[in-house]
Amino acid sequence: MKQKLFWLFAGSIFFAFIQSHYSQQAQVQIGTKTGVRARLAVADFQLRSSDPQLTSMTQIFNEVVWNDLDMSGVFDLVPKSFYPVKLPSQPQEVIYEQWQSNEVKAQDLAYGNTSVDRGQFVAECRLVDVSTQESIAGLRYRVALDEPGVRTAAHKFADEIVLKIGGGIPGVGQTSICFASDRTGNKEIWVMDYDGYGQHAITNHRSISLTPRWSRDNSKIAYTTYRRGNPDLTIQSLIDNRLLSFATFGGLTTTPAWAPDGER
């Protein structure tokens, strides 16, 4: 009997020790684990003219590319303070020894130039492997000379970089987010870029609209609306902003979800 009591007492002490030990540890750990990240240098794009509008648009382009790549989480971006004083705009201007120096240690380099041609913003974009001096990507974007157009070109280039040297995963630069907001006094469906730019309402029912869901091809959004007083499902085209026909039912019809084939 004494022996049983001893083991019971010893077991209680051990359990109390374990419980005390783990109570001092974090009960929930949140974070990400990644493999080796490519060390990437992203040189500011160089202007091919002194056009004031080109200067401001190029600054936006540079900021968006950097932010997209930083947000991706798959690169070790080299701080710009380590870059050579003279940044390249063309292949013949790249001095690879400078980008391989102990201060920079870049594995890959993104660079290029911008210009205005016939009223449009043109970006010549290049991505090279610093150690082999081989070209990974050479792209040319021609977009409207305004912020939406320039941001679109920057997102495309950043996504291409992620795809080429980020492990083959698609970038998120060109994605959009739909959400419900009552900032105008009524809860409407809104859309914005993934980074919060370009927020705009796509509905104006002056009622309650909720639970937006993208179609598989991103051309339509289904959502719940009370515009007739009863919660019904509505589908809206993002191509021409028109409402698409959808059956109405009595009672509660809410929270749409698209079938895997995207057709229903």
mmCIF file of C-alpha atoms in Angstrom:
data_model
loop_
_atom_site.group_PDB
_atom_site.id
_atom_site.type_symbol
_atom_site.label_atom_id
_atom_site.label_comp_id
_atom_site.label_asym_id
_atom_site.label_seq_id
_atom_site.Cartn_x
_atom_site.Cartn_y
_atom_site.Cartn_z
ATOM 1 C CA MET A 1 0.000 0.000 0.000
ATOM 2 C CA LYS A 2 2.838 2.343 0.885
ATOM 3 C CA GLN A 3 4.563 1.507 -2.376
ATOM 4 C CA LYS A 4 1.427 2.382 -4.354
ATOM 5 C CA LEU A 5 1.062 5.655 -2.477
ATOM 6 C CA PHE A 6 4.715 6.471 -3.191
ATOM 7 C CA TRP A 7 4.315 5.962 -6.942
ATOM 8 C CA LEU A 8 1.082 7.936 -6.916
ATOM 9 C CA PHE A 9 2.839 10.792 -5.112
ATOM 10 C CA ALA A 10 5.853 10.634 -7.447
ATOM 11 C CA GLY A 11 3.581 10.604 -10.495
ATOM 12 C CA SER A 12 1.712 13.666 -9.203
ATOM 13 C CA ILE A 13 4.976 15.559 -8.688
ATOM 14 C CA PHE A 14 6.159 14.646 -12.231
ATOM 15 C CA PHE A 15 2.844 15.721 -13.776
ATOM 16 C CA ALA A 16 2.936 19.000 -11.845
ATOM 17 C CA PHE A 17 6.503 19.616 -13.076
ATOM 18 C CA ILE A 18 5.535 18.958 -16.710
ATOM 19 C CA GLN A 19 2.453 21.156 -16.397
ATOM 20 C CA SER A 20 4.485 23.969 -14.819
ATOM 21 C CA HIS A 21 7.179 23.680 -17.518
ATOM 22 C CA TYR A 22 4.764 23.901 -20.427
ATOM 23 C CA SER A 23 2.712 26.645 -18.841
ATOM 24 C CA GLN A 24 5.791 28.827 -19.194
ATOM 25 C CA GLN A 25 6.040 28.047 -22.911
ATOM 26 C CA ALA A 26 4.001 29.641 -25.703
ATOM 27 C CA GLN A 27 0.824 27.618 -26.130
ATOM 28 C CA VAL A 28 0.342 28.759 -29.718
ATOM 29 C CA GLN A 29 3.189 29.469 -32.109
ATOM 30 C CA ILE A 30 2.477 31.378 -35.295
ATOM 31 C CA GLY A 31 4.969 31.924 -38.074
ATOM 32 C CA THR A 32 6.299 30.745 -41.412
ATOM 33 C CA LYS A 33 9.164 28.473 -42.265
ATOM 34 C CA THR A 34 10.868 28.960 -45.584
ATOM 35 C CA GLY A 35 13.799 27.411 -47.368
ATOM 36 C CA VAL A 36 16.813 29.270 -48.698
ATOM 37 C CA ARG A 37 15.627 32.555 -50.199
ATOM 38 C CA ALA A 38 17.257 34.002 -53.292
ATOM 39 C CA ARG A 39 19.236 37.168 -52.579
ATOM 40 C CA LEU A 40 17.784 39.638 -55.063
ATOM 41 C CA ALA A 41 18.895 43.159 -55.956
ATOM 42 C CA VAL A 42 16.218 45.412 -57.446
ATOM 43 C CA ALA A 43 17.763 48.503 -58.992
ATOM 44 C CA ASP A 44 15.575 51.559 -59.518
ATOM 45 C CA PHE A 45 14.631 51.888 -63.167
ATOM 46 C CA GLN A 46 16.455 54.656 -64.998
ATOM 47 C CA LEU A 47 14.671 57.377 -66.970
ATOM 48 C CA ARG A 48 15.403 57.825 -70.660
ATOM 49 C CA SER A 49 14.096 61.403 -70.665
ATOM 50 C CA SER A 50 13.565 64.247 -68.220
ATOM 51 C CA ASP A 51 9.777 64.357 -68.655
ATOM 52 C CA PRO A 52 8.313 65.411 -65.252
ATOM 53 C CA GLN A 53 5.399 63.006 -65.585
ATOM 54 C CA LEU A 54 7.777 60.166 -66.445
ATOM 55 C CA THR A 55 9.749 60.952 -63.281
ATOM 56 C CA SER A 56 6.729 60.615 -61.014
ATOM 57 C CA MET A 57 5.380 57.521 -62.789
ATOM 58 C CA THR A 58 8.779 55.804 -62.652
ATOM 59 C CA GLN A 59 8.950 56.433 -58.919
ATOM 60 C CA ILE A 60 5.578 54.709 -58.539
ATOM 61 C CA PHE A 61 6.778 51.830 -60.727
ATOM 62 C CA ASN A 62 9.911 51.341 -58.619
ATOM 63 C CA GLU A 63 7.974 51.424 -55.349
ATOM 64 C CA VAL A 64 5.340 48.935 -56.496
ATOM 65 C CA VAL A 65 7.888 46.432 -57.836
ATOM 66 C CA TRP A 66 9.878 46.580 -54.586
ATOM 67 C CA ASN A 67 6.804 46.285 -52.361
ATOM 68 C CA ASP A 68 5.408 43.350 -54.357
ATOM 69 C CA LEU A 69 8.681 41.439 -54.118
ATOM 70 C CA ASP A 70 9.055 42.259 -50.440
ATOM 71 C CA MET A 71 5.476 41.143 -49.742
ATOM 72 C CA SER A 72 6.016 37.859 -51.585
ATOM 73 C CA GLY A 73 8.230 36.619 -48.757
ATOM 74 C CA VAL A 74 10.364 34.449 -51.038
ATOM 75 C CA PHE A 75 13.335 36.795 -51.531
ATOM 76 C CA ASP A 76 16.096 38.302 -49.454
ATOM 77 C CA LEU A 77 16.059 41.801 -50.947
ATOM 78 C CA VAL A 78 19.443 43.532 -50.899
ATOM 79 C CA PRO A 79 19.114 46.980 -49.239
ATOM 80 C CA LYS A 80 19.470 49.723 -51.832
ATOM 81 C CA SER A 81 22.107 51.506 -49.744
ATOM 82 C CA PHE A 82 24.540 48.719 -50.759
ATOM 83 C CA TYR A 83 24.064 49.241 -54.519
ATOM 84 C CA PRO A 84 26.668 50.803 -56.825
ATOM 85 C CA VAL A 85 26.332 54.548 -57.376
ATOM 86 C CA LYS A 86 25.650 54.158 -61.104
ATOM 87 C CA LEU A 87 22.688 51.865 -61.720
ATOM 88 C CA PRO A 88 22.329 50.037 -65.052
ATOM 89 C CA SER A 89 19.546 50.611 -67.538
ATOM 90 C CA GLN A 90 20.856 48.421 -70.384
ATOM 91 C CA PRO A 91 22.706 45.040 -70.433
ATOM 92 C CA GLN A 92 26.019 46.610 -71.438
ATOM 93 C CA GLU A 93 25.903 48.828 -68.337
ATOM 94 C CA VAL A 94 25.815 45.944 -65.838
ATOM 95 C CA ILE A 95 29.158 45.526 -64.063
ATOM 96 C CA TYR A 96 28.674 42.106 -62.511
ATOM 97 C CA GLU A 97 31.668 42.361 -60.194
ATOM 98 C CA GLN A 98 29.942 45.228 -58.367
ATOM 99 C CA TRP A 99 26.830 43.144 -57.729
ATOM 100 C CA GLN A 100 28.963 40.210 -56.541
ATOM 101 C CA SER A 101 30.943 42.325 -54.072
ATOM 102 C CA ASN A 102 30.969 41.517 -50.357
ATOM 103 C CA GLU A 103 28.606 44.424 -49.692
ATOM 104 C CA VAL A 104 25.931 43.362 -52.196
ATOM 105 C CA LYS A 105 26.292 39.593 -52.689
ATOM 106 C CA ALA A 106 23.345 39.502 -55.089
ATOM 107 C CA GLN A 107 22.421 36.229 -56.744
ATOM 108 C CA ASP A 108 19.979 37.856 -59.147
ATOM 109 C CA LEU A 109 19.486 41.410 -60.398
ATOM 110 C CA ALA A 110 16.339 43.133 -61.671
ATOM 111 C CA TYR A 111 16.828 46.412 -63.550
ATOM 112 C CA GLY A 112 15.658 48.389 -66.549
ATOM 113 C CA ASN A 113 14.578 51.751 -67.911
ATOM 114 C CA THR A 114 11.430 53.754 -68.582
ATOM 115 C CA SER A 115 10.387 56.134 -71.331
ATOM 116 C CA VAL A 116 7.390 57.874 -72.854
ATOM 117 C CA ASP A 117 6.434 56.842 -76.370
ATOM 118 C CA ARG A 118 3.377 58.282 -78.157
ATOM 119 C CA GLY A 119 1.839 59.264 -74.860
ATOM 120 C CA GLN A 120 2.315 55.873 -73.239
ATOM 121 C CA PHE A 121 4.538 54.650 -70.403
ATOM 122 C CA VAL A 122 7.102 52.099 -71.597
ATOM 123 C CA ALA A 123 9.146 49.938 -69.223
ATOM 124 C CA GLU A 124 11.985 47.722 -70.465
ATOM 125 C CA CYS A 125 12.536 45.142 -67.715
ATOM 126 C CA ARG A 126 15.384 42.691 -67.261
ATOM 127 C CA LEU A 127 16.208 39.939 -64.780
ATOM 128 C CA VAL A 128 19.672 38.349 -64.804
ATOM 129 C CA ASP A 129 21.611 35.713 -62.897
ATOM 130 C CA VAL A 130 24.581 37.574 -61.431
ATOM 131 C CA SER A 131 26.890 34.559 -61.083
ATOM 132 C CA THR A 132 26.391 33.180 -64.610
ATOM 133 C CA GLN A 133 25.591 36.564 -66.230
ATOM 134 C CA GLU A 134 22.750 34.857 -68.079
ATOM 135 C CA SER A 135 19.444 36.537 -68.838
ATOM 136 C CA ILE A 136 16.449 35.074 -67.019
ATOM 137 C CA ALA A 137 13.780 37.412 -68.392
ATOM 138 C CA GLY A 138 13.554 40.338 -70.766
ATOM 139 C CA LEU A 139 10.167 42.048 -70.930
ATOM 140 C CA ARG A 140 8.696 45.247 -72.343
ATOM 141 C CA TYR A 141 5.483 46.761 -71.038
ATOM 142 C CA ARG A 142 3.530 49.533 -72.744
ATOM 143 C CA VAL A 143 0.679 50.961 -70.653
ATOM 144 C CA ALA A 144 -1.285 54.165 -70.124
ATOM 145 C CA LEU A 145 0.754 57.027 -68.709
ATOM 146 C CA ASP A 146 -1.181 57.143 -65.440
ATOM 147 C CA GLU A 147 -0.958 55.517 -62.025
ATOM 148 C CA PRO A 148 -3.316 52.579 -62.692
ATOM 149 C CA GLY A 149 -1.463 51.676 -65.877
ATOM 150 C CA VAL A 150 1.993 52.006 -64.323
ATOM 151 C CA ARG A 151 0.995 49.956 -61.285
ATOM 152 C CA THR A 152 -0.322 47.224 -63.585
ATOM 153 C CA ALA A 153 3.027 47.018 -65.403
ATOM 154 C CA ALA A 154 4.911 46.923 -62.091
ATOM 155 C CA HIS A 155 2.684 44.134 -60.741
ATOM 156 C CA LYS A 156 3.231 42.101 -63.919
ATOM 157 C CA PHE A 157 7.014 42.420 -63.730
ATOM 158 C CA ALA A 158 7.081 41.527 -60.025
ATOM 159 C CA ASP A 159 4.899 38.479 -60.644
ATOM 160 C CA GLU A 160 7.222 37.386 -63.450
ATOM 161 C CA ILE A 161 10.202 37.607 -61.097
ATOM 162 C CA VAL A 162 8.399 35.542 -58.462
ATOM 163 C CA LEU A 163 7.510 32.928 -61.075
ATOM 164 C CA LYS A 164 11.029 32.727 -62.537
ATOM 165 C CA ILE A 165 13.172 32.594 -59.387
ATOM 166 C CA GLY A 166 10.719 32.270 -56.515
ATOM 167 C CA GLY A 167 10.267 28.523 -56.765
ATOM 168 C CA GLY A 168 7.700 28.517 -59.555
ATOM 169 C CA ILE A 169 4.862 29.863 -57.436
ATOM 170 C CA PRO A 170 2.556 32.510 -58.926
ATOM 171 C CA GLY A 171 2.879 36.042 -57.587
ATOM 172 C CA VAL A 172 -0.046 37.926 -56.063
ATOM 173 C CA GLY A 173 0.715 41.343 -57.544
ATOM 174 C CA GLN A 174 -2.118 41.200 -60.078
ATOM 175 C CA THR A 175 -4.737 39.801 -57.722
ATOM 176 C CA SER A 176 -7.705 41.744 -56.377
ATOM 177 C CA ILE A 177 -9.776 41.534 -53.211
ATOM 178 C CA CYS A 178 -13.552 41.921 -53.006
ATOM 179 C CA PHE A 179 -15.179 42.928 -49.743
ATOM 180 C CA ALA A 180 -18.294 44.493 -48.231
ATOM 181 C CA SER A 181 -18.158 48.046 -46.858
ATOM 182 C CA ASP A 182 -20.718 50.527 -45.531
ATOM 183 C CA ARG A 183 -18.482 53.581 -45.952
ATOM 184 C CA THR A 184 -21.045 55.217 -48.258
ATOM 185 C CA GLY A 185 -23.908 54.710 -45.799
ATOM 186 C CA ASN A 186 -25.100 51.411 -47.306
ATOM 187 C CA LYS A 187 -23.291 48.101 -47.324
ATOM 188 C CA GLU A 188 -22.060 47.614 -50.891
ATOM 189 C CA ILE A 189 -19.556 45.292 -52.592
ATOM 190 C CA TRP A 190 -16.146 46.823 -53.241
ATOM 191 C CA VAL A 191 -13.012 45.716 -55.094
ATOM 192 C CA MET A 192 -9.376 46.739 -54.596
ATOM 193 C CA ASP A 193 -5.864 45.635 -55.531
ATOM 194 C CA TYR A 194 -4.216 43.245 -53.089
ATOM 195 C CA ASP A 195 -2.177 46.155 -51.661
ATOM 196 C CA GLY A 196 -5.234 48.344 -51.053
ATOM 197 C CA TYR A 197 -4.924 50.575 -54.119
ATOM 198 C CA GLY A 198 -7.863 51.407 -56.370
ATOM 199 C CA GLN A 199 -10.711 50.805 -53.944
ATOM 200 C CA HIS A 200 -14.049 51.239 -55.699
ATOM 201 C CA ALA A 201 -17.633 50.050 -55.300
ATOM 202 C CA ILE A 202 -19.048 47.719 -57.948
ATOM 203 C CA THR A 203 -22.610 47.809 -56.567
ATOM 204 C CA ASN A 204 -24.987 50.671 -55.867
ATOM 205 C CA HIS A 205 -28.063 48.888 -54.543
ATOM 206 C CA ARG A 206 -28.416 51.278 -51.588
ATOM 207 C CA SER A 207 -29.270 48.306 -49.463
ATOM 208 C CA ILE A 208 -27.279 45.497 -47.811
ATOM 209 C CA SER A 209 -24.879 43.426 -49.918
ATOM 210 C CA LEU A 210 -22.709 40.735 -48.333
ATOM 211 C CA THR A 211 -20.568 37.615 -48.824
ATOM 212 C CA PRO A 212 -18.905 38.315 -52.219
ATOM 213 C CA ARG A 213 -17.303 35.362 -54.029
ATOM 214 C CA TRP A 214 -15.124 35.479 -57.162
ATOM 215 C CA SER A 215 -15.920 33.229 -60.099
ATOM 216 C CA ARG A 216 -13.162 30.882 -61.183
ATOM 217 C CA ASP A 217 -12.183 33.087 -64.143
ATOM 218 C CA ASN A 218 -12.418 36.281 -62.025
ATOM 219 C CA SER A 219 -14.878 37.812 -64.478
ATOM 220 C CA LYS A 220 -17.885 37.718 -62.140
ATOM 221 C CA ILE A 221 -18.720 38.125 -58.470
ATOM 222 C CA ALA A 222 -21.646 36.409 -56.753
ATOM 223 C CA TYR A 223 -22.985 37.908 -53.537
ATOM 224 C CA THR A 224 -25.982 38.176 -51.234
ATOM 225 C CA THR A 225 -28.137 41.277 -51.525
ATOM 226 C CA TYR A 226 -31.277 42.573 -49.815
ATOM 227 C CA ARG A 227 -32.085 45.004 -52.625
ATOM 228 C CA ARG A 228 -35.588 43.489 -52.978
ATOM 229 C CA GLY A 229 -36.050 43.207 -49.223
ATOM 230 C CA ASN A 230 -35.341 39.484 -49.134
ATOM 231 C CA PRO A 231 -31.836 37.974 -49.071
ATOM 232 C CA ASP A 232 -31.178 36.754 -52.627
ATOM 233 C CA LEU A 233 -28.125 35.691 -54.589
ATOM 234 C CA THR A 234 -26.931 38.007 -57.340
ATOM 235 C CA ILE A 235 -24.189 37.619 -59.937
ATOM 236 C CA GLN A 236 -22.524 40.685 -61.396
ATOM 237 C CA SER A 237 -20.217 40.803 -64.408
ATOM 238 C CA LEU A 238 -16.997 42.747 -63.905
ATOM 239 C CA ILE A 239 -16.562 43.098 -67.652
ATOM 240 C CA ASP A 240 -19.574 45.339 -68.272
ATOM 241 C CA ASN A 241 -20.938 45.713 -64.697
ATOM 242 C CA ARG A 242 -24.336 44.299 -65.601
ATOM 243 C CA LEU A 243 -26.345 41.996 -63.340
ATOM 244 C CA LEU A 244 -26.691 38.448 -64.666
ATOM 245 C CA SER A 245 -29.962 36.589 -64.409
ATOM 246 C CA PHE A 246 -30.245 34.247 -61.448
ATOM 247 C CA ALA A 247 -33.300 32.527 -59.990
ATOM 248 C CA THR A 248 -34.894 34.044 -56.892
ATOM 249 C CA PHE A 249 -36.361 31.863 -54.172
ATOM 250 C CA GLY A 250 -38.478 32.547 -51.157
ATOM 251 C CA GLY A 251 -36.945 32.412 -47.722
ATOM 252 C CA LEU A 252 -33.248 32.690 -46.900
ATOM 253 C CA THR A 253 -30.904 32.372 -49.883
ATOM 254 C CA THR A 254 -27.422 33.546 -48.957
ATOM 255 C CA THR A 255 -23.663 32.944 -48.960
ATOM 256 C CA PRO A 256 -22.905 31.827 -52.538
ATOM 257 C CA ALA A 257 -20.127 29.401 -53.487
ATOM 258 C CA TRP A 258 -18.981 28.535 -57.008
ATOM 259 C CA ALA A 259 -18.785 24.956 -58.228
ATOM 260 C CA PRO A 260 -15.246 23.673 -58.998
ATOM 261 C CA ASP A 261 -15.869 23.956 -62.748
ATOM 262 C CA GLY A 262 -16.690 27.662 -62.304
ATOM 263 C CA GLU A 263 -19.856 27.376 -64.391
ATOM 264 C CA ARG A 264 -22.425 27.069 -61.582
#
